[in-house]
Short mmCIF file of C-alpha atoms and ligand atoms in Angstrom, two decimals:
data_model
loop_
_atom_site.label_atom_id
_atom_site.label_comp_id
_atom_site.label_asym_id
_atom_site.label_seq_id
_atom_site.Cartn_x
_atom_site.Cartn_y
_atom_site.Cartn_z
CA MET A 202 -78.04 247.20 16.00
CA PRO A 203 -74.40 246.42 15.09
CA ASN A 204 -73.05 249.21 17.45
CA ARG A 205 -73.16 249.10 21.28
CA PRO A 206 -76.26 251.10 22.39
CA PHE A 207 -75.13 254.82 23.00
CA ILE A 208 -76.50 256.57 26.20
CA VAL A 209 -75.65 260.12 26.28
CA GLY A 210 -76.58 262.56 29.14
CA ASN A 211 -77.10 266.10 28.12
CA TRP A 212 -76.85 268.30 31.43
CA LYS A 213 -77.88 271.38 29.55
CA MET A 214 -77.36 274.51 31.83
CA ASN A 215 -77.25 272.56 34.91
CA GLY A 216 -74.16 271.74 37.21
CA THR A 217 -71.46 273.10 39.26
CA ARG A 218 -68.22 271.60 40.25
CA ALA A 219 -70.10 269.82 43.04
CA MET A 220 -71.88 267.73 40.47
CA LEU A 221 -68.72 266.06 39.47
CA ALA A 222 -69.60 263.59 42.14
CA GLU A 223 -72.59 262.49 40.33
CA ALA A 224 -70.41 262.14 36.94
CA ARG A 225 -68.04 259.89 39.00
CA ALA A 226 -70.72 257.70 40.26
CA ILE A 227 -72.22 257.49 36.49
CA ASP A 228 -68.74 256.54 35.52
CA ARG A 229 -68.73 253.70 37.98
CA ALA A 230 -72.14 252.50 36.71
CA ALA A 231 -70.93 252.72 33.11
CA ALA A 232 -67.93 250.69 33.99
CA ARG A 233 -70.20 247.89 35.02
CA HIS A 234 -71.90 248.00 31.71
CA PRO A 235 -69.23 247.57 28.98
CA SER A 236 -71.87 246.58 26.39
CA VAL A 237 -73.28 250.17 26.53
CA ALA A 238 -71.30 253.22 25.36
CA VAL A 239 -71.99 256.07 27.75
CA GLY A 240 -71.51 259.84 27.32
CA LEU A 241 -72.26 262.96 29.42
CA ALA A 242 -72.24 266.57 27.96
CA PRO A 243 -71.85 268.98 30.65
CA PRO A 244 -71.77 272.68 30.43
CA PHE A 245 -68.40 274.04 29.00
CA THR A 246 -67.38 275.02 32.51
CA LEU A 247 -67.36 271.42 33.61
CA ILE A 248 -65.94 269.61 30.69
CA ASN A 249 -62.14 269.83 31.85
CA GLY A 250 -62.86 268.51 35.33
CA MET A 251 -65.23 265.91 34.21
CA ALA A 252 -62.92 264.61 31.48
CA GLU A 253 -60.33 264.33 34.35
CA ALA A 254 -62.46 262.70 36.74
CA VAL A 255 -64.09 259.70 34.52
CA GLN A 256 -62.67 256.67 32.81
CA ALA A 257 -65.40 254.64 31.30
CA ILE A 258 -67.52 257.50 29.79
CA ALA A 259 -67.10 259.98 26.94
CA VAL A 260 -67.33 263.54 27.62
CA GLY A 261 -68.79 265.93 25.08
CA GLY A 262 -69.83 269.69 24.67
CA GLN A 263 -73.46 270.96 23.97
CA ASP A 264 -72.59 273.19 21.10
CA CYS A 265 -69.65 274.54 19.30
CA HIS A 266 -68.79 277.55 16.95
CA VAL A 267 -67.92 276.95 13.29
CA ALA A 268 -64.64 278.80 13.39
CA ALA A 269 -61.50 277.48 15.10
CA SER A 270 -60.71 280.75 16.83
CA GLY A 271 -61.31 284.58 16.57
CA ALA A 272 -63.42 287.34 17.77
CA PHE A 273 -66.52 285.52 18.78
CA THR A 274 -67.19 286.67 22.16
CA GLY A 275 -68.83 283.82 24.48
CA ASP A 276 -68.35 281.12 21.78
CA VAL A 277 -66.26 278.08 22.11
CA SER A 278 -64.67 276.08 19.16
CA ALA A 279 -64.50 272.41 18.53
CA ALA A 280 -60.74 272.63 18.88
CA MET A 281 -61.14 274.07 22.30
CA LEU A 282 -63.56 271.32 23.28
CA ASP A 283 -61.15 268.72 22.29
CA ASP A 284 -58.42 270.63 24.19
CA ALA A 285 -60.53 270.35 27.23
CA GLY A 286 -60.97 266.83 26.98
CA ALA A 287 -64.16 266.28 25.10
CA SER A 288 -64.37 263.72 22.52
CA PHE A 289 -67.98 264.61 21.10
CA VAL A 290 -70.21 267.59 20.77
CA ILE A 291 -73.82 267.92 20.32
CA VAL A 292 -74.96 270.27 17.62
CA GLY A 293 -78.56 271.40 16.33
CA HIS A 294 -80.24 270.75 19.71
CA SER A 295 -83.72 272.41 19.30
CA GLU A 296 -82.94 274.48 22.38
CA ARG A 297 -80.24 276.11 20.09
CA ARG A 298 -82.32 276.04 16.86
CA ALA A 299 -85.01 277.70 18.65
CA GLY A 300 -83.42 279.88 21.20
CA HIS A 301 -80.45 281.04 19.22
CA GLY A 302 -81.85 280.96 15.69
CA GLU A 303 -79.67 278.19 14.57
CA THR A 304 -80.51 277.12 10.90
CA ASP A 305 -79.85 273.70 9.05
CA ALA A 306 -76.96 275.27 7.26
CA LEU A 307 -75.37 276.33 10.52
CA VAL A 308 -75.84 273.20 12.22
CA LYS A 309 -74.25 271.49 9.01
CA ALA A 310 -71.30 273.93 9.29
CA LYS A 311 -70.83 273.11 12.99
CA ALA A 312 -70.91 269.51 12.42
CA GLU A 313 -68.29 269.70 9.87
CA ALA A 314 -66.06 271.93 11.92
CA ALA A 315 -66.46 269.51 14.80
CA LEU A 316 -65.43 266.62 12.68
CA LYS A 317 -62.56 268.32 11.39
CA ALA A 318 -61.37 268.95 14.79
CA GLY A 319 -61.46 265.40 15.45
CA LEU A 320 -64.65 265.32 17.57
CA SER A 321 -67.60 263.04 17.03
CA VAL A 322 -71.09 264.60 16.50
CA ILE A 323 -74.49 263.99 17.82
CA LEU A 324 -76.82 266.04 15.39
CA CYS A 325 -80.24 266.69 16.68
CA VAL A 326 -83.46 267.03 14.66
CA GLY A 327 -87.14 266.84 15.79
CA GLU A 328 -90.46 268.23 14.80
CA THR A 329 -92.53 270.51 16.93
CA ALA A 330 -96.08 269.77 18.27
CA ASP A 331 -97.79 271.85 15.52
CA GLU A 332 -95.78 269.95 12.86
CA ARG A 333 -96.81 266.71 14.23
CA ASP A 334 -100.47 267.54 14.66
CA GLY A 335 -100.40 268.84 11.12
CA GLY A 336 -99.04 265.50 9.79
CA LYS A 337 -95.79 266.89 8.86
CA ALA A 338 -93.51 265.20 11.21
CA GLU A 339 -91.72 262.97 8.71
CA ALA A 340 -91.45 265.86 6.20
CA VAL A 341 -89.87 268.24 8.56
CA VAL A 342 -87.31 265.67 10.21
CA GLY A 343 -86.55 264.52 6.57
CA ARG A 344 -85.81 268.04 5.71
CA GLN A 345 -83.93 268.80 8.60
CA VAL A 346 -81.70 265.79 8.20
CA ASP A 347 -80.99 266.43 4.51
CA ALA A 348 -80.04 269.96 5.25
CA SER A 349 -78.05 269.55 8.32
CA LEU A 350 -75.98 266.44 7.52
CA PRO A 351 -72.13 266.98 7.41
CA ALA A 352 -70.31 266.11 4.24
CA ALA A 353 -68.51 262.81 4.89
CA GLU A 354 -65.26 264.47 3.44
CA ALA A 355 -65.17 266.56 6.87
CA ALA A 356 -64.53 263.11 8.63
CA ASN A 357 -61.95 262.21 6.02
CA GLY A 358 -64.51 260.12 4.07
CA SER A 359 -65.41 257.99 6.82
CA LEU A 360 -68.23 258.72 9.45
CA ALA A 361 -68.25 255.44 11.12
CA GLY A 362 -68.40 256.01 14.75
CA LYS A 363 -68.17 259.63 14.13
CA LEU A 364 -71.69 260.63 13.52
CA ALA A 365 -74.95 259.93 15.25
CA ILE A 366 -78.28 261.64 14.79
CA ALA A 367 -80.57 262.36 17.70
CA TYR A 368 -84.38 262.37 16.81
CA GLU A 369 -85.73 264.57 19.57
CA PRO A 370 -89.43 265.71 19.13
CA VAL A 371 -89.57 269.22 20.45
CA TRP A 372 -92.94 268.34 22.07
CA ALA A 373 -91.36 265.47 24.12
CA ILE A 374 -88.42 267.48 25.66
CA GLY A 375 -88.82 268.15 29.28
CA THR A 376 -92.40 267.63 29.05
CA GLY A 377 -92.72 264.12 30.53
CA ARG A 378 -94.65 263.37 27.31
CA VAL A 379 -92.67 260.57 25.69
CA ALA A 380 -93.42 259.60 22.08
CA GLN A 381 -94.95 256.39 21.36
CA VAL A 382 -92.74 253.64 20.32
CA ASP A 383 -94.47 253.11 17.03
CA ASP A 384 -93.84 256.62 15.96
CA VAL A 385 -90.37 256.56 17.09
CA VAL A 386 -89.88 253.62 14.91
CA ILE A 387 -91.30 255.44 11.88
CA MET A 388 -89.25 258.52 12.64
CA HIS A 389 -86.04 256.48 13.11
CA ARG A 390 -86.81 254.98 9.64
CA THR A 391 -87.06 258.15 7.96
CA VAL A 392 -83.96 259.25 9.37
CA ARG A 393 -82.28 256.14 8.34
CA GLU A 394 -83.63 256.40 4.66
CA ARG A 395 -81.91 260.02 4.52
CA LEU A 396 -78.86 258.71 6.03
CA PHE A 397 -78.52 255.94 3.37
CA ALA A 398 -79.52 258.56 0.65
CA ALA A 399 -76.67 260.75 1.80
CA TYR A 400 -73.96 258.45 2.43
CA GLY A 401 -74.99 255.15 0.92
CA GLU A 402 -74.25 251.86 2.77
CA PRO A 403 -72.13 253.35 5.44
CA GLY A 404 -75.36 255.25 6.50
CA GLU A 405 -76.87 252.17 7.56
CA ARG A 406 -74.48 251.96 10.20
CA LEU A 407 -74.66 255.40 11.99
CA ARG A 408 -76.53 255.37 15.37
CA ILE A 409 -79.92 256.91 15.68
CA LEU A 410 -80.59 258.06 19.05
CA TYR A 411 -84.05 258.90 20.49
CA GLY A 412 -84.44 261.72 22.99
CA GLY A 413 -87.42 263.34 24.82
CA SER A 414 -88.47 262.57 28.23
CA VAL A 415 -86.55 259.27 28.68
CA ASN A 416 -86.47 257.74 32.04
CA ALA A 417 -85.98 254.46 33.80
CA GLY A 418 -89.40 253.59 33.16
CA ASN A 419 -89.75 254.04 29.19
CA ALA A 420 -86.03 253.28 28.40
CA ILE A 421 -86.36 249.44 28.11
CA ASP A 422 -89.20 249.80 25.44
CA LEU A 423 -87.64 252.66 23.61
CA LEU A 424 -84.27 250.94 23.44
CA ALA A 425 -85.73 247.60 22.26
CA ALA A 426 -87.54 249.54 19.45
CA GLU A 427 -86.25 248.68 15.72
CA GLY A 428 -83.74 251.24 14.57
CA VAL A 429 -83.08 252.78 18.10
CA GLY A 430 -79.33 252.89 18.71
CA GLY A 431 -79.45 254.83 22.07
CA ALA A 432 -81.01 257.66 24.00
CA LEU A 433 -79.93 261.25 24.53
CA VAL A 434 -81.21 261.97 27.96
CA GLY A 435 -81.84 265.35 29.65
CA GLY A 436 -83.40 265.45 33.13
CA ALA A 437 -82.93 261.94 34.00
CA SER A 438 -79.24 262.34 33.42
CA LEU A 439 -78.52 264.77 36.13
CA THR A 440 -78.24 262.20 38.92
CA ALA A 441 -76.48 258.91 38.91
CA GLU A 442 -79.40 257.03 40.43
CA SER A 443 -81.79 258.00 37.48
CA PHE A 444 -79.11 257.75 34.76
CA ARG A 445 -77.79 254.33 36.05
CA ALA A 446 -81.20 252.95 35.79
CA ILE A 447 -81.31 253.92 31.95
CA ILE A 448 -77.68 252.58 31.43
CA ALA A 449 -78.96 249.36 32.97
CA ALA A 450 -81.96 249.20 30.67
CA ALA A 451 -79.48 249.33 27.68
CA GLY A 452 -77.18 246.46 28.62
CA PRO A 453 -76.55 243.80 31.43
CA ASP A 454 -74.48 244.51 34.53
CA GLU A 455 -71.09 242.84 34.02
CA GLY A 456 -69.36 244.22 37.07
P1 LIG B 220 -85.61 265.57 28.68
O1 LIG B 220 -84.89 264.15 28.70
O2 LIG B 220 -85.49 266.39 30.06
O3 LIG B 220 -86.75 265.57 27.94
O4 LIG B 220 -84.53 266.33 27.57
C1 LIG B 220 -84.23 265.78 26.33
C2 LIG B 220 -83.14 266.47 25.75
O5 LIG B 220 -83.35 267.60 25.06
C3 LIG B 220 -81.87 265.89 25.45
O6 LIG B 220 -80.82 266.46 24.63
#
């Protein structure tokens, strides 16, 4: 891959201020691996504190609203994330698509709002177990990508370094059931074709991350696979000990 691998921790709804100590330890580990780009997406409540506590890693949100401000109780806008110290946001995570009824059209609108606010975007796609068992994984993910990709204009015409896709098969999230490397390669190729169809040659350079039960044991094989530009990690990003091992799998210790 032309880019540094991007290893991102999604803390989901986990973490109180006591966990900033883990973020500091992850930050120190990231500093020893400059050939790896590292990010952490904590709950909204920790974004500001984390952004002030770290230097080597990017801090991101896990979702944003499409509007910049307004009467949307409980929501947070991309501009607010930026103001709190975030530099990226995850949109379209399957836990939001399934648990909050988010459609491809909404995910696309969120991605565009985030880019307009100056944030980078990690846009998640992935098939369910039934869809995979029914032989529809490529069709489903291809359709999700087509319908949720932001227009390049939202990033002033250049998405380079501003957009990554995370392929996260729903059945692999939090289950300990990681996808086969061969299947990951096929799915990433499908995503790449859609990126090329949407953006042309610049679409070749956008990162595609894999997510779903990534851990220290399987990270080396996954990250070495063709077309895998990094990982989106849930459970194994919650402690510095386990996340550090994944960062180390992505690039050498130069500390
Ligand atoms: P796990 O790594 O816990 O399977 O979660 C993956 C995920 O959903 C990251 O966004």
